[in-house]
């Protein structure tokens, strides 16, 4: 099974800060052992710089969003073809902040995923329940609906080209993380769906207040194949530490 640590920078950093962070990560990536895949998702204006700086290293560059249509009159949007022409290899889709603040639906997410896959980019598809859904015990149902709507139209081959991230919304940026048991049971549930669809090897990342001090127990779960990291990805030391932890934990497993 592959192990991936991906950093979602969200709407943070100016150009100088972004350059400093990428440069540190590139420097430290040379010392990384093992084969953990490392992905960073800076904001759009810094993608080209990030691709150039990481060329020849193990670090891959993701966008945080894209439009479903390849090109056209969509003021303010960024297309998959633009990302591809920069050398961007991955794209986060369906992040809970996009669902919450920009009204993004699973139908739109499904269209974006189709376009990304058609052009050879890897979607990092985010799913997860909000706090009220966790508390009312509906979380399996909610995630199952999300998976069916967003991934249901993909072929087996397309699905195999995706990464899934389980991000309980109540754990994002809150400092409150899912327990290893809560993460594993949901990851096993997602794995069962993917297996049923013929793509059991799709990596499933955990996201939500994942930090160096809680990552080991999360990454140790059988169906957790790494993490999608927000806050801790803004600090080169913490993010690199998370890559080391993923390598160590998976090597011991
Ligand atoms: P967080 O964000 O690590 O800051 O909770 C995770 C994410 O939103 O991807």
mmCIF file of C-alpha atoms and ligand atoms in Angstrom:
data_model
loop_
_atom_site.group_PDB
_atom_site.id
_atom_site.type_symbol
_atom_site.label_atom_id
_atom_site.label_comp_id
_atom_site.label_asym_id
_atom_site.label_seq_id
_atom_site.Cartn_x
_atom_site.Cartn_y
_atom_site.Cartn_z
ATOM 1 C CA UNK A 1 0.000 0.000 0.000
ATOM 2 C CA UNK A 2 1.208 3.512 -0.814
ATOM 3 C CA UNK A 3 1.660 6.078 1.949
ATOM 4 C CA UNK A 4 1.062 9.756 1.175
ATOM 5 C CA UNK A 5 1.464 12.908 3.232
ATOM 6 C CA UNK A 6 -0.173 15.911 1.566
ATOM 7 C CA UNK A 7 -0.110 19.503 2.801
ATOM 8 C CA UNK A 8 -3.039 21.819 2.132
ATOM 9 C CA UNK A 9 -1.813 25.375 2.621
ATOM 10 C CA UNK A 10 -5.307 26.846 2.119
ATOM 11 C CA UNK A 11 -5.310 30.656 1.679
ATOM 12 C CA UNK A 12 -2.072 31.290 3.567
ATOM 13 C CA UNK A 13 1.385 32.767 2.842
ATOM 14 C CA UNK A 14 2.602 35.553 0.571
ATOM 15 C CA UNK A 15 5.101 34.864 -2.195
ATOM 16 C CA UNK A 16 8.235 35.269 -0.069
ATOM 17 C CA UNK A 17 6.817 33.058 2.675
ATOM 18 C CA UNK A 18 5.704 30.429 0.160
ATOM 19 C CA UNK A 19 9.150 30.397 -1.432
ATOM 20 C CA UNK A 20 10.797 30.038 1.974
ATOM 21 C CA UNK A 21 8.538 27.116 2.903
ATOM 22 C CA UNK A 22 9.041 25.288 -0.396
ATOM 23 C CA UNK A 23 12.803 25.845 -0.229
ATOM 24 C CA UNK A 24 13.007 24.377 3.263
ATOM 25 C CA UNK A 25 10.913 21.360 2.258
ATOM 26 C CA UNK A 26 13.056 20.769 -0.820
ATOM 27 C CA UNK A 27 16.235 20.935 1.258
ATOM 28 C CA UNK A 28 14.920 18.511 3.838
ATOM 29 C CA UNK A 29 13.308 16.155 1.350
ATOM 30 C CA UNK A 30 16.763 15.034 0.274
ATOM 31 C CA UNK A 31 17.220 13.427 3.679
ATOM 32 C CA UNK A 32 13.837 11.688 3.712
ATOM 33 C CA UNK A 33 14.040 7.941 3.908
ATOM 34 C CA UNK A 34 11.599 5.469 2.435
ATOM 35 C CA UNK A 35 9.019 6.001 -0.234
ATOM 36 C CA UNK A 36 6.318 8.106 1.398
ATOM 37 C CA UNK A 37 4.806 10.255 -1.362
ATOM 38 C CA UNK A 38 4.857 13.945 -0.484
ATOM 39 C CA UNK A 39 2.394 16.428 -1.989
ATOM 40 C CA UNK A 40 2.038 20.146 -1.283
ATOM 41 C CA UNK A 41 -0.951 22.261 -2.263
ATOM 42 C CA UNK A 42 -0.005 25.959 -2.269
ATOM 43 C CA UNK A 43 -2.452 28.651 -3.418
ATOM 44 C CA UNK A 44 -2.784 29.161 -7.212
ATOM 45 C CA UNK A 45 -0.349 32.102 -7.542
ATOM 46 C CA UNK A 46 2.510 30.027 -6.114
ATOM 47 C CA UNK A 47 1.964 26.792 -8.030
ATOM 48 C CA UNK A 48 4.407 27.552 -10.832
ATOM 49 C CA UNK A 49 7.140 28.499 -8.381
ATOM 50 C CA UNK A 50 6.442 25.360 -6.343
ATOM 51 C CA UNK A 51 6.628 23.112 -9.421
ATOM 52 C CA UNK A 52 9.919 24.700 -10.489
ATOM 53 C CA UNK A 53 11.498 24.456 -7.034
ATOM 54 C CA UNK A 54 10.440 20.838 -6.467
ATOM 55 C CA UNK A 55 11.462 19.522 -9.877
ATOM 56 C CA UNK A 56 13.600 16.392 -9.486
ATOM 57 C CA UNK A 57 12.602 15.920 -5.847
ATOM 58 C CA UNK A 58 9.993 13.562 -4.419
ATOM 59 C CA UNK A 59 7.632 16.475 -3.719
ATOM 60 C CA UNK A 60 4.632 16.715 -6.033
ATOM 61 C CA UNK A 61 2.464 19.814 -6.367
ATOM 62 C CA UNK A 62 -1.321 19.932 -6.065
ATOM 63 C CA UNK A 63 -3.875 22.671 -6.640
ATOM 64 C CA UNK A 64 -6.581 23.225 -4.032
ATOM 65 C CA UNK A 65 -9.403 23.471 -6.563
ATOM 66 C CA UNK A 66 -10.134 23.581 -10.298
ATOM 67 C CA UNK A 67 -13.041 24.192 -12.647
ATOM 68 C CA UNK A 68 -14.810 21.252 -14.289
ATOM 69 C CA UNK A 69 -14.727 22.791 -17.781
ATOM 70 C CA UNK A 70 -11.467 22.728 -19.730
ATOM 71 C CA UNK A 71 -11.624 26.374 -20.865
ATOM 72 C CA UNK A 72 -14.005 29.200 -21.591
ATOM 73 C CA UNK A 73 -15.864 32.207 -20.231
ATOM 74 C CA UNK A 74 -15.672 31.499 -16.497
ATOM 75 C CA UNK A 75 -14.211 34.668 -15.021
ATOM 76 C CA UNK A 76 -11.970 34.055 -12.053
ATOM 77 C CA UNK A 77 -11.737 30.305 -12.477
ATOM 78 C CA UNK A 78 -8.727 28.067 -13.103
ATOM 79 C CA UNK A 79 -8.891 25.098 -15.468
ATOM 80 C CA UNK A 80 -7.318 21.682 -15.300
ATOM 81 C CA UNK A 81 -5.469 22.370 -18.565
ATOM 82 C CA UNK A 82 -3.826 25.416 -16.980
ATOM 83 C CA UNK A 83 -2.746 23.352 -13.993
ATOM 84 C CA UNK A 84 -1.448 20.588 -16.227
ATOM 85 C CA UNK A 85 0.566 23.047 -18.312
ATOM 86 C CA UNK A 86 2.321 24.187 -15.127
ATOM 87 C CA UNK A 87 3.328 20.661 -14.139
ATOM 88 C CA UNK A 88 0.789 20.330 -11.331
ATOM 89 C CA UNK A 89 0.052 16.614 -10.811
ATOM 90 C CA UNK A 90 -2.697 16.518 -8.152
ATOM 91 C CA UNK A 91 -5.767 18.547 -7.211
ATOM 92 C CA UNK A 92 -7.795 18.598 -3.993
ATOM 93 C CA UNK A 93 -11.522 18.409 -4.734
ATOM 94 C CA UNK A 94 -14.546 18.647 -2.499
ATOM 95 C CA UNK A 95 -12.766 20.076 0.523
ATOM 96 C CA UNK A 96 -15.299 20.843 3.254
ATOM 97 C CA UNK A 97 -14.407 24.553 3.120
ATOM 98 C CA UNK A 98 -15.362 24.605 -0.561
ATOM 99 C CA UNK A 99 -18.609 22.831 0.252
ATOM 100 C CA UNK A 100 -19.358 25.142 3.193
ATOM 101 C CA UNK A 101 -18.302 28.560 1.861
ATOM 102 C CA UNK A 102 -18.738 28.116 -1.901
ATOM 103 C CA UNK A 103 -21.702 25.767 -1.995
ATOM 104 C CA UNK A 104 -19.823 23.065 -3.858
ATOM 105 C CA UNK A 105 -21.878 19.907 -4.336
ATOM 106 C CA UNK A 106 -20.867 16.311 -4.925
ATOM 107 C CA UNK A 107 -22.277 16.596 -8.446
ATOM 108 C CA UNK A 108 -19.864 19.443 -9.224
ATOM 109 C CA UNK A 109 -17.073 17.547 -7.513
ATOM 110 C CA UNK A 110 -17.811 14.500 -9.685
ATOM 111 C CA UNK A 111 -17.489 16.641 -12.838
ATOM 112 C CA UNK A 112 -14.192 18.083 -11.661
ATOM 113 C CA UNK A 113 -12.866 14.614 -10.952
ATOM 114 C CA UNK A 114 -13.795 13.398 -14.436
ATOM 115 C CA UNK A 115 -11.950 16.327 -16.012
ATOM 116 C CA UNK A 116 -8.891 15.869 -13.817
ATOM 117 C CA UNK A 117 -8.695 12.155 -14.568
ATOM 118 C CA UNK A 118 -9.226 12.724 -18.283
ATOM 119 C CA UNK A 119 -6.199 15.028 -18.333
ATOM 120 C CA UNK A 120 -4.059 12.713 -16.217
ATOM 121 C CA UNK A 121 -4.131 14.569 -12.888
ATOM 122 C CA UNK A 122 -4.780 12.822 -9.578
ATOM 123 C CA UNK A 123 -7.835 14.047 -7.655
ATOM 124 C CA UNK A 124 -7.577 14.079 -3.867
ATOM 125 C CA UNK A 125 -11.258 13.668 -3.067
ATOM 126 C CA UNK A 126 -12.327 14.897 0.396
ATOM 127 C CA UNK A 127 -15.321 13.562 2.269
ATOM 128 C CA UNK A 128 -16.451 13.678 5.878
ATOM 129 C CA UNK A 129 -19.350 14.470 8.171
ATOM 130 C CA UNK A 130 -20.096 17.612 10.186
ATOM 131 C CA UNK A 131 -20.381 17.587 13.980
ATOM 132 C CA UNK A 132 -24.173 17.211 14.132
ATOM 133 C CA UNK A 133 -23.958 14.204 11.801
ATOM 134 C CA UNK A 134 -21.280 12.648 13.998
ATOM 135 C CA UNK A 135 -23.323 13.243 17.131
ATOM 136 C CA UNK A 136 -26.553 11.905 15.662
ATOM 137 C CA UNK A 137 -24.759 8.736 14.553
ATOM 138 C CA UNK A 138 -25.417 9.375 10.845
ATOM 139 C CA UNK A 139 -21.769 9.597 9.816
ATOM 140 C CA UNK A 140 -21.485 6.333 7.889
ATOM 141 C CA UNK A 141 -24.611 7.161 5.958
ATOM 142 C CA UNK A 142 -23.377 10.698 5.150
ATOM 143 C CA UNK A 143 -19.990 9.527 3.913
ATOM 144 C CA UNK A 144 -21.555 6.720 1.908
ATOM 145 C CA UNK A 145 -23.815 9.235 0.141
ATOM 146 C CA UNK A 146 -20.841 11.489 -0.598
ATOM 147 C CA UNK A 147 -18.843 8.583 -2.020
ATOM 148 C CA UNK A 148 -21.731 7.370 -4.160
ATOM 149 C CA UNK A 149 -22.483 10.803 -5.588
ATOM 150 C CA UNK A 150 -18.905 11.877 -6.238
ATOM 151 C CA UNK A 151 -17.299 8.567 -7.203
ATOM 152 C CA UNK A 152 -20.303 6.577 -8.428
ATOM 153 C CA UNK A 153 -19.873 7.639 -12.060
ATOM 154 C CA UNK A 154 -16.183 6.774 -12.294
ATOM 155 C CA UNK A 155 -14.981 3.618 -14.013
ATOM 156 C CA UNK A 156 -12.861 1.132 -12.096
ATOM 157 C CA UNK A 157 -9.782 2.455 -13.871
ATOM 158 C CA UNK A 158 -10.645 6.080 -13.111
ATOM 159 C CA UNK A 159 -11.293 5.260 -9.477
ATOM 160 C CA UNK A 160 -7.907 3.560 -9.233
ATOM 161 C CA UNK A 161 -6.328 6.895 -10.228
ATOM 162 C CA UNK A 162 -7.805 8.761 -7.227
ATOM 163 C CA UNK A 163 -6.812 9.475 -3.657
ATOM 164 C CA UNK A 164 -9.542 9.753 -1.021
ATOM 165 C CA UNK A 165 -9.208 11.877 2.118
ATOM 166 C CA UNK A 166 -11.522 11.329 5.071
ATOM 167 C CA UNK A 167 -11.782 14.643 6.895
ATOM 168 C CA UNK A 168 -14.344 14.802 9.690
ATOM 169 C CA UNK A 169 -15.363 18.458 9.450
ATOM 170 C CA UNK A 170 -15.517 18.808 13.237
ATOM 171 C CA UNK A 171 -11.804 17.999 13.359
ATOM 172 C CA UNK A 172 -10.623 20.502 10.718
ATOM 173 C CA UNK A 173 -8.707 23.393 12.200
ATOM 174 C CA UNK A 174 -10.362 22.820 15.566
ATOM 175 C CA UNK A 175 -7.543 21.053 17.375
ATOM 176 C CA UNK A 176 -10.029 18.274 17.983
ATOM 177 C CA UNK A 177 -8.946 15.154 16.150
ATOM 178 C CA UNK A 178 -10.721 11.861 15.530
ATOM 179 C CA UNK A 179 -9.449 9.060 17.726
ATOM 180 C CA UNK A 180 -7.506 6.297 16.003
ATOM 181 C CA UNK A 181 -10.563 4.051 16.490
ATOM 182 C CA UNK A 182 -12.928 6.582 14.900
ATOM 183 C CA UNK A 183 -10.545 7.072 11.976
ATOM 184 C CA UNK A 184 -9.951 3.371 11.403
ATOM 185 C CA UNK A 185 -13.627 2.420 11.449
ATOM 186 C CA UNK A 186 -14.468 5.073 8.861
ATOM 187 C CA UNK A 187 -11.415 4.249 6.735
ATOM 188 C CA UNK A 188 -12.386 0.561 6.798
ATOM 189 C CA UNK A 189 -15.887 1.583 5.713
ATOM 190 C CA UNK A 190 -14.481 3.643 2.817
ATOM 191 C CA UNK A 191 -12.126 0.780 1.921
ATOM 192 C CA UNK A 192 -15.085 -1.599 1.740
ATOM 193 C CA UNK A 193 -16.825 0.771 -0.708
ATOM 194 C CA UNK A 194 -13.677 1.097 -2.847
ATOM 195 C CA UNK A 195 -13.108 -2.674 -2.801
ATOM 196 C CA UNK A 196 -16.674 -3.285 -3.865
ATOM 197 C CA UNK A 197 -15.983 -0.932 -6.778
ATOM 198 C CA UNK A 198 -12.825 -2.860 -7.733
ATOM 199 C CA UNK A 199 -10.306 -0.306 -6.435
ATOM 200 C CA UNK A 200 -9.143 -1.579 -3.020
ATOM 201 C CA UNK A 201 -5.688 -0.016 -3.388
ATOM 202 C CA UNK A 202 -6.855 3.604 -3.501
ATOM 203 C CA UNK A 203 -4.972 5.461 -0.742
ATOM 204 C CA UNK A 204 -7.235 6.841 2.006
ATOM 205 C CA UNK A 205 -5.735 9.776 3.908
ATOM 206 C CA UNK A 206 -6.901 11.093 7.268
ATOM 207 C CA UNK A 207 -7.313 14.855 7.677
ATOM 208 C CA UNK A 208 -8.333 17.031 10.607
ATOM 209 C CA UNK A 209 -5.947 18.550 13.156
ATOM 210 C CA UNK A 210 -3.309 15.947 12.340
ATOM 211 C CA UNK A 211 -0.058 17.045 14.023
ATOM 212 C CA UNK A 212 3.268 15.418 14.925
ATOM 213 C CA UNK A 213 1.986 14.655 18.450
ATOM 214 C CA UNK A 214 -1.088 12.685 17.350
ATOM 215 C CA UNK A 215 -0.096 11.391 13.908
ATOM 216 C CA UNK A 216 1.609 8.151 14.915
ATOM 217 C CA UNK A 217 -1.531 6.516 16.305
ATOM 218 C CA UNK A 218 -3.609 7.682 13.304
ATOM 219 C CA UNK A 219 -1.038 6.614 10.692
ATOM 220 C CA UNK A 220 -0.670 3.243 12.437
ATOM 221 C CA UNK A 221 -4.278 2.312 11.577
ATOM 222 C CA UNK A 222 -4.434 -0.415 8.949
ATOM 223 C CA UNK A 223 -6.648 1.552 6.546
ATOM 224 C CA UNK A 224 -5.049 4.973 7.071
ATOM 225 C CA UNK A 225 -2.540 5.498 4.266
ATOM 226 C CA UNK A 226 -1.194 8.854 5.420
ATOM 227 C CA UNK A 227 -2.613 12.301 6.006
ATOM 228 C CA UNK A 228 -4.004 15.463 4.453
ATOM 229 C CA UNK A 229 -2.495 18.140 6.647
ATOM 230 C CA UNK A 230 -3.700 21.731 7.028
ATOM 231 C CA UNK A 231 -2.274 23.828 9.855
ATOM 232 C CA UNK A 232 0.823 21.703 10.401
ATOM 233 C CA UNK A 233 1.678 21.894 6.676
ATOM 234 C CA UNK A 234 2.416 25.616 7.037
ATOM 235 C CA UNK A 235 5.487 24.822 9.089
ATOM 236 C CA UNK A 236 8.324 23.028 7.299
ATOM 237 C CA UNK A 237 9.548 21.341 10.482
ATOM 238 C CA UNK A 238 6.169 19.951 11.469
ATOM 239 C CA UNK A 239 5.302 18.835 7.946
ATOM 240 C CA UNK A 240 8.632 17.062 7.486
ATOM 241 C CA UNK A 241 8.219 15.448 10.891
ATOM 242 C CA UNK A 242 4.843 14.109 9.749
ATOM 243 C CA UNK A 243 6.493 12.546 6.685
ATOM 244 C CA UNK A 244 9.099 10.911 8.969
ATOM 245 C CA UNK A 245 6.356 9.623 11.280
ATOM 246 C CA UNK A 246 4.409 8.154 8.342
ATOM 247 C CA UNK A 247 7.527 6.376 7.127
ATOM 248 C CA UNK A 248 8.423 5.044 10.587
ATOM 249 C CA UNK A 249 4.947 3.871 11.480
ATOM 250 C CA UNK A 250 4.287 2.146 8.153
ATOM 251 C CA UNK A 251 7.710 0.498 8.187
ATOM 252 C CA UNK A 252 6.994 -0.959 11.650
ATOM 253 C CA UNK A 253 3.521 -2.143 10.644
HETATM 254 P P1 LIG B 1 -6.178 20.982 9.650
HETATM 255 O O1 LIG B 1 -6.794 20.967 8.167
HETATM 256 O O2 LIG B 1 -5.022 20.000 9.646
HETATM 257 O O3 LIG B 1 -5.737 22.381 9.889
HETATM 258 O O4 LIG B 1 -7.264 20.533 10.575
HETATM 259 C C1 LIG B 1 -6.906 19.792 7.425
HETATM 260 C C2 LIG B 1 -7.555 20.095 6.090
HETATM 261 O O5 LIG B 1 -8.493 20.896 6.053
HETATM 262 O O6 LIG B 1 -7.179 19.535 5.044
#
